[in-house]
Coordinates of C-alpha atoms in Angstrom, one line a residue:
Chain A
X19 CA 0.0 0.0 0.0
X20 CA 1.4 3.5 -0.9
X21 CA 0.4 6.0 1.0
X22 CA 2.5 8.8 -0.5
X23 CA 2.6 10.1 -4.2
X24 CA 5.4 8.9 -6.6
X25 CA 8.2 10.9 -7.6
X26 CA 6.4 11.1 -10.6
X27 CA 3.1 11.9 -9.6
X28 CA 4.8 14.9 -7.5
X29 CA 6.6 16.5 -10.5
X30 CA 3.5 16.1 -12.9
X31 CA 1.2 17.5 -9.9
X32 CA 4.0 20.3 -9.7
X33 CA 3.8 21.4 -13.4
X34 CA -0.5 21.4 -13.2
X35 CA 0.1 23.5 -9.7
X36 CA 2.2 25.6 -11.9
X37 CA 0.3 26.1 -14.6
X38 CA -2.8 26.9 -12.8
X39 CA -0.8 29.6 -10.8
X40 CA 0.8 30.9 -13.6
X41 CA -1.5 30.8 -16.5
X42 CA -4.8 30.5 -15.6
X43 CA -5.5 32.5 -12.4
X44 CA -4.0 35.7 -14.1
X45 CA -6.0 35.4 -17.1
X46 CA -8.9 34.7 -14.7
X47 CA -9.0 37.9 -12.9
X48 CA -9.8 39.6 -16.3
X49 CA -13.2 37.3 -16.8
X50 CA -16.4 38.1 -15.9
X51 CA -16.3 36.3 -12.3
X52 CA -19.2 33.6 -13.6
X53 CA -17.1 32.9 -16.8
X54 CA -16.5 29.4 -17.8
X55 CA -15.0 29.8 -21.2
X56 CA -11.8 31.6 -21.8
X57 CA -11.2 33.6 -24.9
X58 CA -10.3 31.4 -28.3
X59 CA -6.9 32.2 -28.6
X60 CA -6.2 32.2 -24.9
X61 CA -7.9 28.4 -24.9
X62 CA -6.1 27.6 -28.2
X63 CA -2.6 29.0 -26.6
X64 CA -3.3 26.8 -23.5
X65 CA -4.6 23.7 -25.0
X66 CA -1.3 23.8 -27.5
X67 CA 0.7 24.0 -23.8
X68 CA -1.1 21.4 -22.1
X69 CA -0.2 18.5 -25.8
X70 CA 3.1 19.9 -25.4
X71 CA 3.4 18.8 -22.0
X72 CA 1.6 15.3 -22.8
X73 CA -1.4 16.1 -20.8
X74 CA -4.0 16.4 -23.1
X75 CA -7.1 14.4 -23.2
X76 CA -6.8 12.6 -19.4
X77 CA -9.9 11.0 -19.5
X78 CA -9.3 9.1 -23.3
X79 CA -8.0 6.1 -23.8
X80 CA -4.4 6.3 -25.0
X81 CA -5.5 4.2 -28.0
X82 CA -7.6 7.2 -28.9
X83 CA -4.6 9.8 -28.5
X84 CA -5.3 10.2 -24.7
X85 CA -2.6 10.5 -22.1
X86 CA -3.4 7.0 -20.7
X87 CA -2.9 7.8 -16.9
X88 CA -4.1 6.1 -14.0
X89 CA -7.2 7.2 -12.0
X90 CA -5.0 8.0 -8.9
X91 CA -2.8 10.2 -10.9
X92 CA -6.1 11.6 -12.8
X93 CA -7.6 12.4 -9.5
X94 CA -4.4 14.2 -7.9
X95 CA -4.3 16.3 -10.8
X96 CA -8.2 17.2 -10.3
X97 CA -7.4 18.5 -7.2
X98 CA -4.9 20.6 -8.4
X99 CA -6.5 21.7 -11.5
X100 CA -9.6 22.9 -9.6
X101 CA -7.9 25.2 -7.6
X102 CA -9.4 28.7 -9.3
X103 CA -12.5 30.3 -10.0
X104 CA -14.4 28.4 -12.5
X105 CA -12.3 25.1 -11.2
X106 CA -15.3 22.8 -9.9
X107 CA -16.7 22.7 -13.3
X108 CA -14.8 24.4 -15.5
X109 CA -11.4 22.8 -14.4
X110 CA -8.7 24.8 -16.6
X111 CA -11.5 26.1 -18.6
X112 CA -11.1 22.9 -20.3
X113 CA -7.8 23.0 -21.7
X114 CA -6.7 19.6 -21.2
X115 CA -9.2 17.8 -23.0
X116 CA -12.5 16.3 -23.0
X117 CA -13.3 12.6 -23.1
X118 CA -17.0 13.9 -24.2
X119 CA -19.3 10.9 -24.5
X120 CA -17.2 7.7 -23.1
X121 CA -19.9 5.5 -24.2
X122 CA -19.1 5.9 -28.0
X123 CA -15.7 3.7 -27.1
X124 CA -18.2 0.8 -27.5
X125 CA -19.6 1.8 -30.6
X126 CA -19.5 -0.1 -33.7
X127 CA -16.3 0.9 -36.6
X128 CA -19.0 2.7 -38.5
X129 CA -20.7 4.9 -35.5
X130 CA -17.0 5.8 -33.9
X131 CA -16.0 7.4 -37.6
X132 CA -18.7 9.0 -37.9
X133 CA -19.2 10.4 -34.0
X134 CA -16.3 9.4 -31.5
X135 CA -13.6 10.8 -33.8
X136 CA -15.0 14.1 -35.3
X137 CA -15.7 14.3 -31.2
X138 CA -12.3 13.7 -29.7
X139 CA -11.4 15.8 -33.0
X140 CA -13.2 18.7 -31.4
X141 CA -15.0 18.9 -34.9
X142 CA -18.3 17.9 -33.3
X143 CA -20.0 18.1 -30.3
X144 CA -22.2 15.5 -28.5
X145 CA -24.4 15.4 -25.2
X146 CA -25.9 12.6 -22.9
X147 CA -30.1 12.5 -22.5
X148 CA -30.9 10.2 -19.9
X149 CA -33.4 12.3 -17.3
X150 CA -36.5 13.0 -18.0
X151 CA -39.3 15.3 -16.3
X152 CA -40.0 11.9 -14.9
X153 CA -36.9 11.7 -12.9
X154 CA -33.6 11.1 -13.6
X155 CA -32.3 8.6 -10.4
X156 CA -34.2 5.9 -11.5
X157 CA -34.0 5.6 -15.3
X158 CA -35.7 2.0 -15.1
X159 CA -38.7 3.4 -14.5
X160 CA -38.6 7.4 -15.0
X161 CA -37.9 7.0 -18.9
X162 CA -40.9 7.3 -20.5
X163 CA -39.8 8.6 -23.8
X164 CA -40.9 5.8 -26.4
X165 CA -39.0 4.6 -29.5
X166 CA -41.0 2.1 -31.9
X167 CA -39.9 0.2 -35.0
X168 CA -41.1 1.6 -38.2
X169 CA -39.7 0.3 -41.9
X170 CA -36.1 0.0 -40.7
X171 CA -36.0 2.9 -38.6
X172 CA -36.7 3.9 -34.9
X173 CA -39.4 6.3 -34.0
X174 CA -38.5 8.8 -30.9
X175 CA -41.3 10.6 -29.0
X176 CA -41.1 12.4 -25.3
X177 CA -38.9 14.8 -23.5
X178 CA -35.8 15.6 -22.1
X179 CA -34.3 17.3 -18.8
X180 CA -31.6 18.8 -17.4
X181 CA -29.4 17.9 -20.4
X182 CA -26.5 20.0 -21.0
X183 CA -25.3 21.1 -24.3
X184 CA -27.8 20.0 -26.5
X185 CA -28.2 23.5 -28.1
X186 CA -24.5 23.6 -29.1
X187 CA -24.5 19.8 -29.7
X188 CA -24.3 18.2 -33.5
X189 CA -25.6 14.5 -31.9
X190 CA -26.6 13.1 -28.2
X191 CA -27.2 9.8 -27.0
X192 CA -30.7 9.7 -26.1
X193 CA -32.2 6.7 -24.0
X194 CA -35.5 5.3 -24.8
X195 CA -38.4 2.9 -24.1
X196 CA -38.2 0.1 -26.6
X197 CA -40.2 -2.2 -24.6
X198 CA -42.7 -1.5 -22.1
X199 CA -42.7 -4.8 -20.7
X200 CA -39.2 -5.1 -19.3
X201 CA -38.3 -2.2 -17.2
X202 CA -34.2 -1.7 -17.0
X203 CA -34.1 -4.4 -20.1
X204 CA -36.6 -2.1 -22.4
X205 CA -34.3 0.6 -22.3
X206 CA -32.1 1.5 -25.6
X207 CA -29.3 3.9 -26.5
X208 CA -29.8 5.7 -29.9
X209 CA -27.1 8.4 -30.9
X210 CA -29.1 11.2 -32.7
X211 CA -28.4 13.7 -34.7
X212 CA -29.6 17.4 -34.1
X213 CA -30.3 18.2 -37.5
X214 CA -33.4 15.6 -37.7
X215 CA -36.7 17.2 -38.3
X216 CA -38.6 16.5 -34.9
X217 CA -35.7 17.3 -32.6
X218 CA -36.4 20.3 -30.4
X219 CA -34.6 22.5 -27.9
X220 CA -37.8 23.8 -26.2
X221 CA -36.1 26.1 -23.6
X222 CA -33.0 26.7 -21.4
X223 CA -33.1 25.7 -17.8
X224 CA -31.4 28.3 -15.6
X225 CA -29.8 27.0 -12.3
X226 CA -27.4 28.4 -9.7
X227 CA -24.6 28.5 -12.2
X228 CA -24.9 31.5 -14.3
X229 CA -22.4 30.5 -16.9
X230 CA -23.6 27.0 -17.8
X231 CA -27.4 26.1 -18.0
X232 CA -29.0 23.0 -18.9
X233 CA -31.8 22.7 -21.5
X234 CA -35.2 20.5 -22.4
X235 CA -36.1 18.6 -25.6
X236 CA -38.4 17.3 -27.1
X237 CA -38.8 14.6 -29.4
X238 CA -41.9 14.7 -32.4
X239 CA -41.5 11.7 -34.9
X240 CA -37.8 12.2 -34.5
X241 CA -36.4 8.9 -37.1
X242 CA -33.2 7.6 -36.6
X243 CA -31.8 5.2 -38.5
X244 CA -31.7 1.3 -37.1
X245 CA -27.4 2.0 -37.7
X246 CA -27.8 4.4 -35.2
X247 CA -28.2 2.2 -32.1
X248 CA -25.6 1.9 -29.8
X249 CA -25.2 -1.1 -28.0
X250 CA -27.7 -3.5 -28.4
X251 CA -31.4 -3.2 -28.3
X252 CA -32.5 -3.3 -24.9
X253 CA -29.3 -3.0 -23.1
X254 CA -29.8 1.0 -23.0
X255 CA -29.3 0.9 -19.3
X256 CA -26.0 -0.9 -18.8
X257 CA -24.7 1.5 -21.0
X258 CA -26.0 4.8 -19.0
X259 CA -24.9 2.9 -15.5
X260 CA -21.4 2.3 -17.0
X261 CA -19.8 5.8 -17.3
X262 CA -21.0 7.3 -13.8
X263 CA -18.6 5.2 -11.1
X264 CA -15.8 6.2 -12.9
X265 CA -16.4 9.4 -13.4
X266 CA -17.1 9.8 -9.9
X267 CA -13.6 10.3 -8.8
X268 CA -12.6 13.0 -10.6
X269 CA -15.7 14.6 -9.2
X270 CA -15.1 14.5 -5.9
X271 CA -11.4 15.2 -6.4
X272 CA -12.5 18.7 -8.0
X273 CA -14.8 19.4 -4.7
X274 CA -11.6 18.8 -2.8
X275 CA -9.8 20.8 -5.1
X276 CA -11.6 23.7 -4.8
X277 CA -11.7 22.6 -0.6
X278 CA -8.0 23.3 -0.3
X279 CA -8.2 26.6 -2.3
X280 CA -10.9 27.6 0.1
X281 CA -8.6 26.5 2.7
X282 CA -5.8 28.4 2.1
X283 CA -7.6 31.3 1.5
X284 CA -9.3 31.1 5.1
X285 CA -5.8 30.6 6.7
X286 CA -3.9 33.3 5.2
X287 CA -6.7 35.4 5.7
X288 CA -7.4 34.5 8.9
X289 CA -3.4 35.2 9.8
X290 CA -3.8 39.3 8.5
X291 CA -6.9 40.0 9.4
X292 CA -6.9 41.5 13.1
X293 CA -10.4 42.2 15.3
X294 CA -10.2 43.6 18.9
X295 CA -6.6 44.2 18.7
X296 CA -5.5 39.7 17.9
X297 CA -5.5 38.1 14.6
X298 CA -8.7 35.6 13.3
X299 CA -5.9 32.9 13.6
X300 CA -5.8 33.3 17.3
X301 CA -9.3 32.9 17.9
X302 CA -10.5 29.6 18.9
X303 CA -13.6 29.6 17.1
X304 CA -11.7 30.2 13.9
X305 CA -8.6 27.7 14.7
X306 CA -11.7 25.0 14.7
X307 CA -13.1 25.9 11.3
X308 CA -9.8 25.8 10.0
X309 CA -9.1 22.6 12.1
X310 CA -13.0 21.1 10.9
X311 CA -11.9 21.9 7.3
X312 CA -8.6 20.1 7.4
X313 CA -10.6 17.0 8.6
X314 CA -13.6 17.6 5.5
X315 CA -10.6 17.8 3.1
X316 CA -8.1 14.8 4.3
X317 CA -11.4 12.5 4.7
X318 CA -12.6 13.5 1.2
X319 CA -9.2 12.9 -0.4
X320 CA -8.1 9.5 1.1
X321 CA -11.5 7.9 0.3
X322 CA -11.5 9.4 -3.4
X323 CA -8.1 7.9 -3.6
X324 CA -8.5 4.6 -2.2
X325 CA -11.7 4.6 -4.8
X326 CA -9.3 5.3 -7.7
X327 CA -7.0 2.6 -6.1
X328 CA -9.2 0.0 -6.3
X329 CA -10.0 1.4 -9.9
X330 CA -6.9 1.1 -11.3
X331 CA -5.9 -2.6 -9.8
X332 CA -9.3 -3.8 -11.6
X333 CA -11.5 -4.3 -8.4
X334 CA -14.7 -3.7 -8.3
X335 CA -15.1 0.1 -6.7
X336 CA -19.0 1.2 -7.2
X337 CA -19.5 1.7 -3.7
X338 CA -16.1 2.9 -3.1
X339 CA -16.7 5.8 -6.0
X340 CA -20.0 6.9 -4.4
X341 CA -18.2 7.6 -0.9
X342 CA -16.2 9.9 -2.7
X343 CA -18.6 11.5 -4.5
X344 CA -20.7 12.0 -1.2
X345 CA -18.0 12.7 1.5
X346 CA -16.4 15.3 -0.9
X347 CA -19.7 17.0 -2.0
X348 CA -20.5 17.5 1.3
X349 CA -17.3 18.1 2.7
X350 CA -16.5 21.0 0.3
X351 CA -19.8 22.4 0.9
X352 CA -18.9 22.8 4.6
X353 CA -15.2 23.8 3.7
X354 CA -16.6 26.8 1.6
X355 CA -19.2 27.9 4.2
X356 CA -16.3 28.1 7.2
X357 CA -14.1 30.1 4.7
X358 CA -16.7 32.4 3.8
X359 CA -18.2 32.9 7.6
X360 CA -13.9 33.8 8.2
X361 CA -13.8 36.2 5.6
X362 CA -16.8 37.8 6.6
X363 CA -18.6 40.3 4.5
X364 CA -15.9 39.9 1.8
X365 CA -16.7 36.3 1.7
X366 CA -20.5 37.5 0.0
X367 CA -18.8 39.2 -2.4
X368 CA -17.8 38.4 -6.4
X369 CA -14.5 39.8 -5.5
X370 CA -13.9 36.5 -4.1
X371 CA -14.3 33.3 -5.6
X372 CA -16.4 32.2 -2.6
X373 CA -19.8 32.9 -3.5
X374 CA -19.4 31.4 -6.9
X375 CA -18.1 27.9 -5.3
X376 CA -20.7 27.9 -2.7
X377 CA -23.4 27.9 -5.1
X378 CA -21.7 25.1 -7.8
X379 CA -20.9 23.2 -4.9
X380 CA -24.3 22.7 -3.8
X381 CA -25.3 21.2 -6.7
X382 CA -22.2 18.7 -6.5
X383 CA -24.3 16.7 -3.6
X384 CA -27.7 16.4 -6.5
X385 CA -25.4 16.1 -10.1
X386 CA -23.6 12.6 -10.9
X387 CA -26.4 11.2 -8.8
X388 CA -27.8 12.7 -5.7
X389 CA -25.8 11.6 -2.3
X390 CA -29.3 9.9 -1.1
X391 CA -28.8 8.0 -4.1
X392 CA -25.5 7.1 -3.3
X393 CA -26.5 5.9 0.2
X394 CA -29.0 3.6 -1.5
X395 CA -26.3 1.8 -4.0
X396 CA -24.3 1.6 -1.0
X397 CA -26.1 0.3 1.5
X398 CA -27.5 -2.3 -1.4
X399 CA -23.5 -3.3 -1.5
X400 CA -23.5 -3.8 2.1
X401 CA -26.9 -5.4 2.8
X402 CA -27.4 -6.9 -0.1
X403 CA -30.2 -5.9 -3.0
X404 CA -32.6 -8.1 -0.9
X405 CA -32.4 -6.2 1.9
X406 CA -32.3 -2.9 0.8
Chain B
X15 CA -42.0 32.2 -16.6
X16 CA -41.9 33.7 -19.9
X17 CA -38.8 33.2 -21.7
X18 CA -38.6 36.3 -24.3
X19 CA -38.5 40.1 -21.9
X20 CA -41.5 42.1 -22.6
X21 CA -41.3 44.5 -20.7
X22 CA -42.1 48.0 -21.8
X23 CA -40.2 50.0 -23.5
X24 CA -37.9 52.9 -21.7
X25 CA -36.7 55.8 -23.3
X26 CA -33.3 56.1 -23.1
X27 CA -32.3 59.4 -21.5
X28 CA -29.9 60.2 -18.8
X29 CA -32.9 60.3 -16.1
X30 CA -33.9 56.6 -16.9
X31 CA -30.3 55.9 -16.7
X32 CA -29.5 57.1 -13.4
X33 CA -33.1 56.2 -11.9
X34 CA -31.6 52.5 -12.9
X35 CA -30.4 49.6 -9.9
X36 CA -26.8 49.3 -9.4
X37 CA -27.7 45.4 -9.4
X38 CA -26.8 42.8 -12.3
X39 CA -28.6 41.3 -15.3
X40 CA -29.9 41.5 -18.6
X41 CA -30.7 44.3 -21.1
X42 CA -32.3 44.8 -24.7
X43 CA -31.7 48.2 -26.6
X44 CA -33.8 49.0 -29.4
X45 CA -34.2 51.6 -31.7
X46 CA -36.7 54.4 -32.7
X47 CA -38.6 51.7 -34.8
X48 CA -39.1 49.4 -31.9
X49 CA -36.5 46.7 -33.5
X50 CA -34.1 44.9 -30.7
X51 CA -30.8 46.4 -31.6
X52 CA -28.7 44.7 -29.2
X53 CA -29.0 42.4 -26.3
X54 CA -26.0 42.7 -23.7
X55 CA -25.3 42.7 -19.5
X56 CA -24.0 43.8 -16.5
X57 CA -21.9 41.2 -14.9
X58 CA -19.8 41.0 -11.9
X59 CA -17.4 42.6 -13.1
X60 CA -19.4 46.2 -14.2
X61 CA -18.7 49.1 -11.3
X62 CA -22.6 49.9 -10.9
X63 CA -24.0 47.0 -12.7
X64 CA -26.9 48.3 -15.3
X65 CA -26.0 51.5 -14.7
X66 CA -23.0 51.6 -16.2
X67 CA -24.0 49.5 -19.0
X68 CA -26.4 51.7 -19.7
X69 CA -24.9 54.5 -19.0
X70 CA -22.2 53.1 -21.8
X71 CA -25.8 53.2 -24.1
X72 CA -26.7 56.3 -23.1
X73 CA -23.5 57.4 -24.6
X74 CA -22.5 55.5 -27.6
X75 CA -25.9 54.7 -28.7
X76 CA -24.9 51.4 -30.4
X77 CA -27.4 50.4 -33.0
X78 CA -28.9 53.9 -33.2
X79 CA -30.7 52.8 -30.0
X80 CA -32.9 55.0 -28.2
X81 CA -34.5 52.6 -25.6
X82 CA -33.9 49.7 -23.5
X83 CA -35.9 47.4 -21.0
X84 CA -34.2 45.3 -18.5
X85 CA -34.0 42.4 -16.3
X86 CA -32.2 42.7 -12.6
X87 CA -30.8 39.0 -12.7
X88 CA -28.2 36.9 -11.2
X89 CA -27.8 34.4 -13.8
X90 CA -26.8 36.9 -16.5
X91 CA -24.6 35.0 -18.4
X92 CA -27.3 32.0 -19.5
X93 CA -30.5 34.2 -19.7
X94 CA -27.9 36.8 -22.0
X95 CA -27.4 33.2 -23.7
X96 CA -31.2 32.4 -23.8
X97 CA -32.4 35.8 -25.5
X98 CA -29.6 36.0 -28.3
X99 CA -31.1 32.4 -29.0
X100 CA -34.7 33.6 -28.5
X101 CA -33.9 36.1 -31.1
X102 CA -32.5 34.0 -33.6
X103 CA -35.4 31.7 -33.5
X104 CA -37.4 34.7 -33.9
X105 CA -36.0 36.5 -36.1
X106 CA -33.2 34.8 -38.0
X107 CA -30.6 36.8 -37.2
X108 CA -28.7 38.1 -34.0
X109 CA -29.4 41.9 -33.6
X110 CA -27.7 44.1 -35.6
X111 CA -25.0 44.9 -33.0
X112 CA -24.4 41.2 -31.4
X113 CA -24.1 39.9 -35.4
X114 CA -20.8 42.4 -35.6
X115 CA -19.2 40.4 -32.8
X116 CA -21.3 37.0 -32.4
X117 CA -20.8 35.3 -29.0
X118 CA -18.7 31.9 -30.0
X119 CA -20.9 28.4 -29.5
X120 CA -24.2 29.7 -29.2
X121 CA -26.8 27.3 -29.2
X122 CA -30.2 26.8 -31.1
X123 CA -33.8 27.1 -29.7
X124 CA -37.2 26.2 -31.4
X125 CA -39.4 27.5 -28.4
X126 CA -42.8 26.6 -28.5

């Protein structure tokens, strides 16, 4: 068991530190504080920076031109690469790469040419529709969008919720009813494209981010062609349930991420600013924030690492990845809260990155799977499904 | 809610102007025909929020605009989003001063 990074993990987690500090927190202070896109030729100048370095594309597969590192590693560099403004989702405004849709790696030769390449090209853009106004926990039963068999092609008719990107998006896997009859087994995966007659961005959903919103659809007639399944018929479920443990980790490793930046905020704050003639520091009601937050961040980051741990050695780690994802969410919630109550009035403010993280990282403990849902998959794990 | 601002319609003159919040959000500009000219904001980063981005109006008069309406807001940045897309789907076209500089990546809307 190591317990300590490797020589190598410290020198690449000293180049992200670096580059963070050096290249995207200046270029930050001249954004609009709820940005989450930098300016083309910044993100062109940065993304050239990060290949150079051999860091682009962490989360592809280094058969796919990805830079094939381990989910340890991948999660120690979340941490560090979340440590700015827009860092719990908008980690380095993106410049090291997007897997985009990890379920077109099991596509067939035809679909990947036509959609996983243009994608990891950056030619096209995709996004995932799983929830519905129905829910979105419980895709067994909350899909209720229908697809039906007509002359070689499928039929699509319902809605969409909370999807992100669709507007912007050239194709989206879309999940589907294909048999009422079978609950998890009569779901299926279609990959659409935008451009069909009968596929409609209704409206924009605004949330607590102001930067980033998610969208509705609707489906009227939409065809798609029988080519255009992904997986097999009916298997539309194992496919949605196969991307979210893993990308659980690198999840929770950006709510740490932006934990520690909170932290050392509050500290060195804390150690300037004086009331009633003594420094925050020396105040024991601050000492224990800073002490409580220390706790929140070292429990978040050894179970996200022992998750990615068990990850990488090929165990199984679903109930491992959802302690992560709900100790951190929570945990960085509370580590944000204490550093804004020590900062005070400044804390409110947008001249500190505070206010922004306190309201994306409430939405950490409902996206990837709310954290009651995570207690259920867990305690199925321990218990057993029978006695859940 | 309704998605597109209709508001009325307020002449743009350095009383409005001044009369405005200091708070954040969304604006349209039109001009003396009633046709949205430009569609902007005042984000965290503007000294006296609408104000000065109005004030800015008042004073460069971008489009030939001569009114605005506006929406105190905190997520600026999607609902500026949302009514550049409302207006494309309405009207084909970004307004005449948003087309000179288009936003990169907007999106597509067919609103019911």
């Amino acid at each position: 068991m190591q317990l300590e990074p490797t020589e190598e993990q410290r020198q690449i987690l000293a180049t992200v530190r670096r580059f963070v500090r050096e290249e995207i927190l200046p270029l930050e202070a001249k954004l609009d504080p709820d940005a989450s896109e930098l300016p083309k030729e910044d993100f062109d100048r940065l993304t050239n920076m990060v290949r150079a370095m051999g860091f682009w594309g962490l989360d592809i597969p280094a058969e796919y031109g990805g830079a094939g590192i381990d989910l340890v590693t991948r999660a120690l560099m979340a941490v560090e690469m979340s440590q700015h403004r827009a860092g719990l989702y908008a980690p380095c405004y993106g410049v090291f790469g997007s897997a985009g849709l990890a379920q077109l790696y099991e596509a067939t030769e035809e679909q990947k040419q036509k959609y996983l390449h243009p994608m990891l090209r950056g030619e096209k853009r995709g996004f995932f529709g799983l929830t519905e106004p129905s829910g979105g926990s419980d895709p067994a039963r909350a899909i209720r969008t229908r697809a039906v068999q007509d002359a070689g092609e499928w039929i699509i008719n319902g809605s969409k919720v909370f999807i992100s990107g669709a507007d912007r998006a050239h194709f989206g896997l879309v999940f589907a009813r294909t048999d009422a009859e079978r609950g998890r087994g009569g779901i299926t995966c279609f990959i659409v494209d935008t451009d069909m007659p009968g596929f409609h961005v209704r409206r924009i959903v605004h949330t607590l981010r102001s930067s980033h919103y998610a969208t509705e659809l609707q489906f009227e007639n939409l065809r798609v062609p029988a080519a255009n399944v992904l997986g097999e018929v009916g298997r539309g479920f194992a496919i949605a349930n196969d991307r979210l443990s893993r990308q659980r980790i690198p999840y929770a490793a950006a709510c740490i991420g932006v934990a520690v930046k909170a932290q050392e905020l509050a500290i060195e704050y804390a150690k300037q600013r004086e009331t009633f003639g003594a420094p925050l520091a020396t105040r024991q009601a601050v000492q224990w924030m800073i002490v409580d937050n220390e706790i929140d961040i070292r429990t978040s980051l050894w179970l996200t690492l022992a998750a990615a741990h068990k990850a990488d050695s090929g165990q199984p780690y679903r109930m491992e990845a959802g302690m992560a994802k709900l100790v951190a969410s929570e945990a960085g919630g509370r580590v944000v809260d204490r550093a804004m109550q020590i900062h005070g009035g400044y804390g409110m403010t947008k001249d500190l990155p505070f206010e922004r993280w306190f309201r994306e990282m409430r939405i950490r403990r409902v996206g990837e799977g709310p954290n009651e849902v995570q207690r259920h998959v867990i305690a199925r794990d321990l218990l057993g499904a029978g006695l859940r | 809610m309704a998605i597109r601002m209709e508001k009325p319609w307020i002449e743009l003159t350095s009383e409005s102007v001044q009369a405005l919040p200091g708070q954040l959000g969304v604006f349209e500009l039109a001009d003396r025909q009633g046709r949205v000219v430009c569609i902007g904001f005042a984000g965290g980063r503007s000294l006296f929020g609408l104000r000065s981005e109005l004030e800015r109006a008042l004073r460069e008069r971008p489009g030939g605009a001569t009114r605005f309406r506006y929406e105190v807001n905190q997520q600026y940045m999607s609902r500026h989003r949302e009514l550049l897309m409302l207006h494309v789907a309405d009207h084909g076209a970004l307004p005449v001063v948003n087309g000179a500089d288009p936003p990169p990546g907007l999106g597509r809307l067919s609103p019911l």
